[in-house]
XYZ file of C-alpha atoms in Angstrom:
704
model
C 112.737 96.165 157.282
C 111.339 97.817 154.122
C 113.000 97.380 150.729
C 110.626 99.664 148.782
C 107.080 100.947 149.184
C 105.652 98.075 147.145
C 107.430 95.128 148.774
C 108.341 94.820 152.446
C 110.698 92.470 154.266
C 110.100 91.381 157.852
C 111.114 88.506 160.126
C 109.483 85.875 162.307
C 112.395 84.237 164.082
C 114.295 82.252 161.422
C 111.653 82.837 158.736
C 111.860 85.920 156.507
C 108.538 87.276 155.224
C 108.353 89.110 151.900
C 105.028 90.995 151.633
C 103.829 92.382 148.301
C 101.728 95.488 148.931
C 100.674 97.061 145.638
C 96.914 97.625 146.011
C 94.348 96.880 144.857
C 95.449 93.562 143.299
C 99.240 93.464 143.789
C 99.795 93.731 140.034
C 103.343 93.243 138.774
C 103.810 96.951 138.108
C 107.358 98.241 137.600
C 109.216 97.893 140.887
C 107.240 94.928 142.228
C 109.271 92.059 140.673
C 112.510 93.886 141.477
C 111.321 94.434 145.050
C 110.487 90.744 145.512
C 113.919 89.688 144.265
C 115.703 92.312 146.360
C 113.938 91.136 149.516
C 114.702 87.488 148.780
C 118.362 88.247 148.119
C 118.629 90.282 151.317
C 117.016 87.485 153.305
C 119.271 84.887 151.679
C 122.355 86.881 152.723
C 121.215 86.939 156.349
C 122.780 84.022 158.189
C 119.982 83.834 160.765
C 117.295 83.349 158.092
C 116.600 79.704 157.273
C 113.607 80.009 154.903
C 111.571 82.684 153.135
C 107.812 83.144 152.730
C 106.433 85.355 149.932
C 102.859 86.545 150.479
C 100.501 89.213 149.154
C 98.939 91.875 151.352
C 95.206 92.475 151.078
C 92.836 90.126 149.314
C 95.138 88.487 146.784
C 98.633 87.201 146.008
C 99.492 88.673 142.586
C 96.511 89.026 140.254
C 98.793 89.323 137.218
C 100.785 91.764 135.153
C 99.870 95.415 134.788
C 98.274 95.125 131.333
C 98.833 98.820 130.640
C 102.548 98.072 130.465
C 102.033 95.863 127.388
C 100.728 98.819 125.404
C 103.721 100.896 126.477
C 106.108 98.168 125.332
C 104.429 97.968 121.913
C 104.541 101.765 121.610
C 108.236 101.821 122.517
C 107.513 103.771 125.695
C 108.780 101.039 128.028
C 111.409 98.324 127.921
C 110.484 94.668 127.727
C 109.935 93.054 131.102
C 112.845 91.350 132.828
C 110.457 89.116 134.788
C 111.795 85.848 133.254
C 115.297 86.638 134.532
C 113.985 87.679 137.953
C 112.064 84.409 138.361
C 115.198 82.408 137.511
C 117.100 84.348 140.187
C 114.336 83.574 142.710
C 114.766 79.887 141.830
C 118.489 80.234 142.439
C 117.984 81.267 146.072
C 119.974 78.830 148.245
C 117.301 78.877 150.958
C 113.791 77.480 150.563
C 111.310 79.999 149.161
C 107.665 79.270 150.003
C 105.036 81.094 147.956
C 101.794 81.637 149.918
C 98.884 82.021 147.490
C 95.448 83.420 148.227
C 92.786 85.199 146.205
C 94.148 84.938 142.686
C 97.566 84.086 141.314
C 97.041 84.735 137.620
C 99.408 85.198 134.699
C 102.678 86.660 135.896
C 101.506 86.059 139.462
C 101.441 82.303 138.925
C 104.720 82.490 137.034
C 106.340 84.175 140.039
C 104.792 81.565 142.334
C 106.248 78.740 140.233
C 109.699 80.262 140.765
C 109.486 79.346 144.436
C 110.677 75.999 145.683
C 107.326 75.319 147.397
C 103.773 76.658 147.212
C 100.977 76.678 149.788
C 97.501 77.882 148.892
C 94.371 79.095 150.647
C 91.479 76.691 150.153
C 89.382 79.270 148.305
C 92.171 80.558 146.057
C 92.439 80.381 142.271
C 95.460 80.028 139.996
C 95.589 80.419 136.242
C 97.344 81.517 133.062
C 94.606 83.594 131.386
C 96.828 85.447 128.917
C 95.067 83.961 125.872
C 92.024 86.009 126.834
C 93.907 89.126 125.795
C 95.570 87.536 122.769
C 98.828 86.612 124.502
C 100.551 83.566 125.941
C 102.481 83.367 129.226
C 105.735 85.247 128.737
C 107.763 84.583 131.893
C 108.081 80.811 131.853
C 104.474 79.812 132.428
C 104.427 77.409 129.488
C 107.684 75.851 130.685
C 107.304 75.591 134.469
C 103.624 74.640 134.587
C 104.151 71.354 132.687
C 107.030 70.508 135.026
C 104.847 70.968 138.102
C 101.346 70.004 136.977
C 101.938 67.876 133.885
C 101.459 68.519 130.181
C 97.702 67.864 130.012
C 96.730 70.393 132.692
C 99.314 72.894 131.461
C 97.758 72.778 128.007
C 94.283 73.305 129.428
C 95.380 76.296 131.499
C 97.671 77.968 128.944
C 95.642 77.319 125.794
C 92.167 78.094 127.156
C 92.932 80.392 130.071
C 90.513 79.022 132.662
C 91.662 79.023 136.318
C 91.680 76.077 138.692
C 91.010 75.929 142.423
C 93.157 74.757 145.303
C 92.012 71.127 145.199
C 92.932 70.672 141.527
C 96.198 72.569 142.037
C 97.166 70.300 144.940
C 96.192 67.077 143.173
C 98.253 68.055 140.127
C 101.365 68.844 142.163
C 101.247 72.561 141.419
C 100.935 73.380 145.134
C 102.330 71.455 148.072
C 99.701 72.141 150.715
C 96.205 73.595 151.042
C 95.692 75.818 154.052
C 92.139 76.270 155.278
C 92.025 79.848 156.505
C 88.452 79.604 157.837
C 87.913 83.184 156.758
C 90.455 84.476 159.278
C 93.062 86.943 158.110
C 96.535 85.802 159.063
C 95.849 82.063 158.953
C 97.530 81.738 155.569
C 100.659 83.446 156.842
C 100.757 81.239 159.942
C 100.284 78.146 157.805
C 102.979 79.263 155.363
C 105.439 79.960 158.183
C 104.743 76.516 159.649
C 105.332 74.929 156.248
C 108.527 76.979 155.783
C 109.891 75.626 159.063
C 109.269 72.122 157.714
C 110.830 73.055 154.373
C 114.139 73.896 156.058
C 114.614 70.145 156.391
C 113.137 69.115 153.022
C 115.092 68.530 149.818
C 114.424 71.376 147.413
C 114.824 71.734 143.680
C 114.420 74.407 141.064
C 111.235 74.061 139.042
C 113.174 74.485 135.811
C 115.292 71.420 136.622
C 112.339 69.070 137.090
C 111.661 66.653 134.254
C 109.704 63.809 135.859
C 106.380 64.863 134.303
C 107.906 65.469 130.871
C 108.768 61.833 130.177
C 106.762 59.662 127.777
C 104.254 62.422 126.979
C 101.380 61.270 124.777
C 101.523 63.394 121.577
C 97.737 63.164 121.354
C 97.542 65.752 124.139
C 98.822 68.368 121.703
C 96.642 67.367 118.755
C 93.586 67.306 121.041
C 94.398 70.801 122.302
C 94.761 72.072 118.730
C 91.415 70.544 117.737
C 89.694 72.077 120.753
C 91.304 75.471 120.126
C 90.185 75.438 116.495
C 86.658 74.590 117.619
C 86.313 77.016 120.529
C 88.852 79.765 119.744
C 88.379 79.832 115.990
C 90.560 82.400 114.240
C 92.677 83.184 117.294
C 96.450 82.903 117.060
C 97.453 82.879 120.744
C 95.906 79.491 121.696
C 97.848 77.720 118.935
C 101.041 79.541 119.907
C 100.435 78.349 123.468
C 100.182 74.728 122.303
C 103.547 75.027 120.562
C 105.130 76.682 123.587
C 103.910 74.000 125.998
C 105.125 71.321 123.595
C 108.540 73.029 123.652
C 108.743 72.354 127.414
C 109.678 68.775 126.570
C 113.005 70.144 125.303
C 115.734 71.765 127.353
C 114.430 74.568 129.566
C 116.506 77.346 127.979
C 115.355 76.456 124.461
C 111.752 76.230 125.625
C 112.055 79.679 127.189
C 113.426 81.082 123.930
C 110.485 79.663 121.992
C 107.987 80.966 124.546
C 109.505 84.441 124.419
C 109.504 84.547 120.624
C 105.839 83.512 120.549
C 104.936 86.005 123.278
C 106.511 88.873 121.323
C 104.700 87.816 118.131
C 101.399 87.813 119.990
C 102.119 91.087 121.788
C 102.651 92.939 118.512
C 99.710 91.304 116.729
C 96.448 93.086 115.855
C 94.577 90.398 117.780
C 96.234 91.254 121.076
C 95.587 94.969 120.572
C 91.919 94.201 119.911
C 91.519 91.934 122.925
C 93.323 94.327 125.267
C 90.984 97.031 123.957
C 88.060 94.806 124.952
C 89.626 94.034 128.351
C 89.828 97.699 129.287
C 86.525 98.390 127.541
C 84.646 96.200 130.017
C 85.954 98.457 132.780
C 85.219 101.661 130.899
C 81.550 100.885 130.243
C 80.905 100.678 133.989
C 81.703 104.390 134.303
C 78.748 106.691 133.629
C 79.897 110.322 133.212
C 77.026 111.944 135.128
C 76.766 109.316 137.863
C 79.503 109.609 140.461
C 80.282 107.401 143.422
C 78.219 109.761 145.593
C 74.974 108.601 143.912
C 73.173 106.285 146.301
C 72.062 102.822 145.195
C 69.087 100.771 146.345
C 69.736 97.499 148.160
C 68.580 94.489 146.147
C 67.602 91.792 148.647
C 64.629 90.227 146.838
C 63.638 90.143 143.173
C 60.718 89.106 140.999
C 60.306 88.181 137.349
C 57.028 88.335 135.424
C 56.966 85.684 132.723
C 58.470 82.192 132.994
C 59.281 81.678 129.330
C 62.764 81.293 127.895
C 63.844 84.806 128.863
C 62.030 85.019 132.205
C 63.323 81.654 133.360
C 66.881 82.580 132.393
C 66.624 85.910 134.228
C 65.344 84.144 137.343
C 68.356 81.821 137.172
C 70.654 84.837 137.213
C 69.165 85.999 140.495
C 69.295 82.506 141.990
C 72.906 82.095 140.899
C 73.734 85.336 142.709
C 71.993 84.162 145.879
C 69.089 86.616 145.533
C 65.639 85.138 146.290
C 63.353 85.593 143.280
C 59.638 85.143 142.669
C 58.855 83.775 139.208
C 55.289 84.547 138.093
C 53.291 83.126 135.206
C 49.640 83.505 134.253
C 48.749 79.799 134.506
C 50.104 76.695 136.169
C 50.890 74.841 132.942
C 53.174 77.622 131.666
C 54.726 77.974 135.119
C 55.480 74.244 135.357
C 57.038 74.311 131.901
C 59.268 77.228 132.899
C 60.400 75.585 136.142
C 61.099 72.294 134.359
C 63.281 74.161 131.850
C 65.221 75.821 134.678
C 65.715 72.485 136.417
C 66.874 70.919 133.138
C 69.370 73.753 132.576
C 70.803 73.302 136.048
C 70.947 69.508 135.613
C 72.982 69.996 132.427
C 75.443 72.128 134.403
C 75.758 69.367 137.005
C 76.419 66.774 134.298
C 79.129 69.019 132.866
C 80.809 69.188 136.284
C 80.199 72.905 136.932
C 78.656 72.183 140.341
C 77.049 69.278 142.197
C 73.439 68.218 142.777
C 73.370 69.816 146.216
C 74.338 73.167 144.712
C 71.650 72.736 142.077
C 68.989 72.267 144.764
C 70.364 75.230 146.703
C 69.909 77.441 143.646
C 66.459 76.059 142.868
C 65.418 76.923 146.428
C 65.998 80.629 145.687
C 63.216 80.517 143.040
C 59.583 80.730 144.181
C 57.211 79.842 141.318
C 53.662 81.208 141.502
C 50.714 82.446 139.441
C 49.856 85.483 141.591
C 51.449 88.756 142.620
C 51.697 87.593 146.248
C 54.895 88.912 147.825
C 55.597 91.456 145.087
C 55.037 94.217 147.625
C 58.296 93.204 149.348
C 60.675 92.882 146.374
C 63.330 95.439 145.440
C 63.345 94.899 141.674
C 60.857 93.394 139.227
C 61.861 92.396 135.708
C 59.036 92.105 133.199
C 59.727 89.394 130.595
C 56.398 88.945 128.832
C 55.530 88.832 125.124
C 57.076 91.700 123.101
C 53.899 93.760 122.709
C 53.491 97.312 123.957
C 49.916 97.015 125.217
C 50.655 93.879 127.226
C 53.764 95.403 128.744
C 51.903 98.579 129.724
C 49.207 96.461 131.353
C 51.824 94.577 133.385
C 53.534 97.800 134.460
C 50.253 99.336 135.556
C 49.611 96.243 137.697
C 53.121 96.399 139.162
C 52.770 100.101 139.883
C 49.738 99.379 142.039
C 51.500 96.675 144.053
C 55.240 97.375 144.343
C 56.705 99.514 147.107
C 57.812 103.035 146.113
C 61.519 102.108 146.109
C 61.078 99.031 143.889
C 62.802 99.242 140.504
C 60.460 98.334 137.646
C 62.530 96.921 134.781
C 61.477 95.766 131.333
C 63.335 93.115 129.385
C 62.049 94.589 126.121
C 64.517 94.295 123.267
C 63.109 97.089 121.093
C 60.167 98.938 122.634
C 60.001 102.500 123.959
C 60.878 102.572 127.667
C 59.228 105.962 128.086
C 55.921 104.701 126.744
C 56.126 101.685 129.047
C 56.893 104.027 131.969
C 53.830 106.120 131.105
C 51.652 103.298 132.443
C 52.982 104.042 135.948
C 52.967 106.940 138.395
C 56.713 106.468 138.987
C 58.575 106.845 135.665
C 61.742 107.654 137.623
C 61.788 104.015 138.829
C 61.318 102.496 135.346
C 64.342 101.234 133.405
C 65.208 98.746 130.697
C 67.066 95.587 131.719
C 67.614 93.976 128.325
C 69.084 90.531 128.923
C 70.290 88.467 125.990
C 69.192 84.930 125.212
C 69.911 82.564 126.822
C 69.829 84.996 129.758
C 71.526 82.576 132.149
C 74.505 82.283 129.771
C 74.974 85.520 127.817
C 77.123 88.114 129.568
C 75.564 91.282 128.179
C 72.964 93.403 129.955
C 71.777 96.573 128.218
C 70.578 99.026 130.867
C 68.183 101.364 129.053
C 67.741 104.858 130.404
C 64.362 106.526 129.962
C 63.973 110.290 130.013
C 62.730 110.151 133.622
C 64.851 107.262 134.958
C 66.625 108.446 138.102
C 70.378 108.364 138.572
C 69.874 106.112 141.593
C 68.030 103.554 139.458
C 70.771 103.653 136.819
C 73.539 103.293 139.423
C 71.670 100.396 141.057
C 71.091 98.698 137.708
C 74.780 98.913 136.779
C 75.786 97.512 140.184
C 73.165 94.785 139.904
C 74.559 93.782 136.523
C 77.942 93.273 138.141
C 76.426 91.226 140.956
C 74.689 89.040 138.362
C 78.082 88.613 136.626
C 76.947 90.528 133.569
C 78.708 93.193 131.550
C 76.263 96.071 131.940
C 76.250 98.772 129.237
C 74.107 101.894 129.472
C 71.994 102.703 126.408
C 69.656 105.537 125.553
C 65.998 104.990 124.739
C 65.970 104.439 120.989
C 64.164 101.750 118.992
C 66.291 98.657 119.518
C 68.632 100.593 121.843
C 72.267 99.918 120.830
C 72.467 96.276 119.864
C 69.180 95.611 118.107
C 69.069 98.962 116.353
C 72.395 98.032 114.764
C 71.497 94.408 114.105
C 68.412 95.596 112.215
C 70.573 97.128 109.450
C 72.985 94.172 109.533
C 70.161 91.703 108.900
C 68.597 94.100 106.390
C 71.709 94.006 104.218
C 71.987 90.226 104.519
C 68.459 89.866 103.130
C 69.049 92.471 100.428
C 72.123 90.526 99.317
C 70.001 87.390 99.130
C 67.403 89.229 97.049
C 70.136 90.474 94.686
C 71.688 87.088 93.940
C 73.904 85.891 96.786
C 73.034 82.522 98.283
C 72.185 81.856 101.914
C 75.344 79.784 102.201
C 77.573 82.488 100.679
C 76.222 85.120 103.049
C 76.461 82.961 106.168
C 79.904 81.548 105.371
C 81.373 84.995 104.639
C 80.462 86.336 108.081
C 81.351 83.030 109.739
C 84.789 83.107 108.135
C 85.203 86.685 109.356
C 84.846 85.276 112.857
C 81.177 85.486 113.848
C 79.761 82.431 115.611
C 77.232 82.153 112.784
C 76.105 84.048 109.732
C 73.263 86.599 109.825
C 70.651 84.378 108.196
C 71.614 81.455 110.436
C 71.216 83.817 113.400
C 67.730 84.744 112.187
C 66.795 81.064 111.951
C 68.087 80.489 115.490
C 66.268 83.486 117.000
C 63.034 82.608 115.196
C 61.635 84.184 112.044
C 58.290 84.446 113.845
C 59.894 86.493 116.628
C 61.311 88.967 114.124
C 57.951 89.184 112.354
C 56.139 90.070 115.599
C 58.686 92.782 116.366
C 58.205 94.261 112.899
C 54.444 94.369 113.391
C 54.919 96.374 116.590
C 57.075 98.939 114.806
C 55.405 99.135 111.385
C 54.132 102.637 112.126
C 57.736 103.826 112.463
C 58.792 102.742 108.963
C 59.440 105.514 106.439
C 57.142 105.132 103.402
C 58.781 104.355 100.077
C 62.031 103.001 101.517
C 63.064 99.538 100.373
C 62.675 96.891 103.049
C 63.555 93.161 103.076
C 60.853 90.843 101.790
C 62.154 87.297 102.317
C 61.676 86.907 106.087
C 58.034 87.972 105.864
C 57.479 85.495 103.033
C 59.059 82.688 105.101
C 56.831 83.608 108.039
C 53.733 83.374 105.854
C 54.888 79.890 104.793
C 55.234 78.765 108.435
C 59.001 78.520 108.116
C 60.095 79.954 111.456
C 63.688 78.708 111.441
C 65.272 75.980 113.531
C 62.121 75.434 115.615
C 60.222 74.283 112.497
C 63.310 72.754 110.818
C 62.979 75.189 107.931
C 63.795 78.852 107.590
C 66.491 80.295 105.372
C 68.041 76.796 105.570
C 66.853 73.264 106.245
C 67.656 71.675 109.623
C 67.826 68.066 110.689
C 66.837 66.807 114.138
C 70.284 67.832 115.411
C 69.733 71.333 113.988
C 72.493 70.937 111.435
C 71.854 73.241 108.475
C 71.842 72.320 104.792
C 70.956 74.358 101.714
C 67.247 74.408 100.895
C 66.546 74.222 97.134
C 63.224 76.014 97.679
C 64.859 79.289 98.756
C 65.681 80.551 95.209
C 61.985 80.126 94.339
C 60.955 81.953 97.524
C 63.328 84.799 96.624
C 62.020 85.007 93.064
C 58.410 85.090 94.240
C 59.042 87.661 96.978
C 60.932 90.026 94.684
C 58.794 89.625 91.566
C 58.047 92.965 89.952
C 60.476 94.884 92.159
C 63.079 95.351 89.419
C 65.905 93.838 91.452
C 68.761 92.715 89.198
C 70.118 89.249 89.966
C 73.936 89.113 89.840
C 76.971 87.329 91.173
C 78.052 89.017 94.421
C 81.589 88.567 95.700
C 82.483 87.941 99.324
C 84.086 91.347 99.797
C 80.792 93.083 99.016
C 78.885 90.735 101.320
C 81.298 91.467 104.131
C 81.488 95.214 103.614
C 77.763 95.754 103.283
C 76.972 93.819 106.450
C 79.806 95.256 108.553
C 79.727 98.837 107.332
C 75.968 99.003 107.804
C 76.724 98.206 111.456
C 79.444 100.836 111.656
C 77.393 103.569 109.983
C 74.402 102.988 112.252
C 76.696 102.907 115.275
C 78.127 106.295 114.327
C 74.578 107.686 114.350
C 74.007 106.185 117.797
C 77.109 107.949 119.060
C 76.076 111.286 117.627
C 72.576 110.945 119.075
C 73.947 110.021 122.504
C 72.205 106.635 122.522
C 75.666 105.141 123.113
C 78.028 107.004 125.416
C 81.275 105.945 123.733
C 82.492 103.885 120.806
C 83.842 101.279 123.209
C 80.333 100.796 124.674
C 79.205 99.701 121.208
C 82.156 97.335 120.890
C 81.395 95.731 124.255
C 77.721 95.287 123.298
C 78.688 93.498 120.085
C 81.439 91.387 121.611
C 79.219 90.141 124.434
C 75.768 90.113 122.897
C 76.189 89.405 119.188
C 79.270 87.157 118.963
C 81.391 89.707 117.108
C 84.851 88.049 117.056
C 86.736 89.097 120.191
C 90.042 89.183 118.360
C 88.723 91.921 116.064
C 87.840 94.188 118.983
C 84.255 95.092 118.047
C 82.783 96.956 115.054
C 84.155 100.385 115.980
C 87.653 99.108 116.757
C 87.534 97.146 113.497
C 86.538 100.255 111.533
C 89.407 102.207 113.109
C 91.819 99.415 112.168
C 90.611 99.384 108.548
C 90.823 103.174 108.410
C 87.796 105.482 108.525
C 88.559 107.122 105.139
C 88.392 103.673 103.519
C 85.191 102.813 105.390
C 83.602 106.126 104.363
C 84.583 105.661 100.717
C 82.941 102.247 100.634
C 79.761 103.553 102.283
C 79.600 106.354 99.720
C 79.805 103.708 96.971
C 76.847 101.893 98.508
C 74.962 105.183 98.822
C 75.296 105.727 95.066
C 74.107 102.180 94.348
C 71.309 101.840 96.916
C 70.225 105.355 97.848
C 70.647 107.833 100.671
C 67.667 106.530 102.644
C 69.662 103.373 103.376
C 73.276 104.441 103.059
C 73.707 108.164 103.788
C 77.019 108.345 105.693
C 76.660 109.297 109.354
C 77.860 112.887 109.899
C 80.188 111.773 112.697
C 81.832 109.205 110.423
C 82.369 111.848 107.737
C 83.915 114.314 110.189
C 86.275 111.733 111.680
C 87.317 110.337 108.293
C 88.008 113.792 106.873
C 89.926 114.986 109.945
C 92.019 111.845 110.434
C 90.152 110.994 113.621
C 89.130 107.654 115.097
C 86.074 106.313 116.863
C 88.336 105.290 119.758
C 88.787 108.979 120.583
C 85.036 109.666 120.561
């Protein structure tokens, strides 16, 4: 029997089987929820059917809602979903409904599953309510049914923070009734679900919405703790706090709780934050598509890797390969540096074990993928080498010349440089087509961003392989052209420039940092400089001094701090003072440093308001980004947004610098930049031609 093309009804003796078949992830697209209900109602009306199993075809149950539908609802192009009503009707089925979960049951998928009377789950499956990650809360009863099945504490964790749980935790909480070990065999889940359904015929069954056992005597501290954690880890976001309120409403009558959930869901759906986070969600998929590299472009197989340099970056990069199950050689020049690097890696893994992310056995398994050594032995067999040595052109060219002489012809030679010219690095080899930038972000084992930098000779196969490798390493890979600083650091240069100029002109370190922090950044620009290391920035500037245009104002304070040995957090003094816990306080010496550094420069000291601090820092980013777009260094505006969201802690709920500029309005952004041009000169603030054209034509970056 077939009810529609998306959902099919079949029979196994007295058990009806409802199969959801909406590839690739069985999303709840229009027609799927209706098809599920129609099949269940047809099976319920059949006197020979005693129980019903609902299962997903392919690799997953229901991965969630079709997110594109949310945009249509906001735009008035589609009606609001009737999923809450459909789930209640599934609950009303007079015969036991067993939901068989495998792969992922996320968002609306889990909400549908909770409408069944019973749930069985594959041992390697995941369930979750990740809606907060796109600025929403569950909207089809997730905040009401999850507490009834799994308890308030776990429901808060899942709805407020959006992280999934595995089968073991789901079973222990009461969310699922049985774990079925499929042993990797297709069909085992269905057989296990049918067997459970036959048992369920004789079990008492109840509607999830009628359960109240886990809603009695709830400790109110659960809610206050969730609010505190949300304010600490999801600062500025509305949806997590709405989720707390909705879960708390589950203690009331179900219908009232559903009303409150729906009202909160609609508020979130129509909020700027949700639009921004949905933009980012789709943006991560867009950046993987390179216009001139189709699916027909062959990729190299990456079976073995190597990293040159076991410092902070090199060690973190090696961990990425080990985490992905790719054997990696980690080379250093001497044993002392190598031992230090390996000890840091082991310490990082041990911290993960202590935080419960995996066990000691898994830690040793990952460590076994890393081969530390001080020679190039074995480099002739690897498929990719990442150079992560000191940021100096001559040293990098030396390393690449050595690699060129050793590596096999099909080995990708990648540089982790954050600013240097990939083409010049490639010139040290006889294979520039195999040279590419793999710019990881620190700490490399944590940060999601990977800038893949394309040199003028880099082959399409190397680019395609690099993008695929980024995915395998669980990174968000963004392609960038070969420009000083590429996308991210070329933009951050002008951002930090304006922060220092503001300091020179009269703003305090604390005013500058707090303004950008309050906007939503993880830290202010001067705090970021202290964290990265003032000495690191100084060395980069020395490498690029020959590129500076004579006569153009440049920041003076960071160089002065470097000369004083104030390198930031590592020396407990930079733009701020730091205690042994790296907590910052204002340093009374900084005004004197500013006065000395700017003496004789004719810079007027004045009171600077927060709006100017914010606009100068943000619009410097936007203006530089517009130049990157016009030059082709960035393929699309969304690529820039994804770089800043994942590499520079731009607040996710603001969508990235280009999305933010669109939301402010490009005419307003242009007008402000033109004000700054009059005050500070065209060398620093000439509006990007692309920005001018878009602002004057009513265009947006999102269309570019």
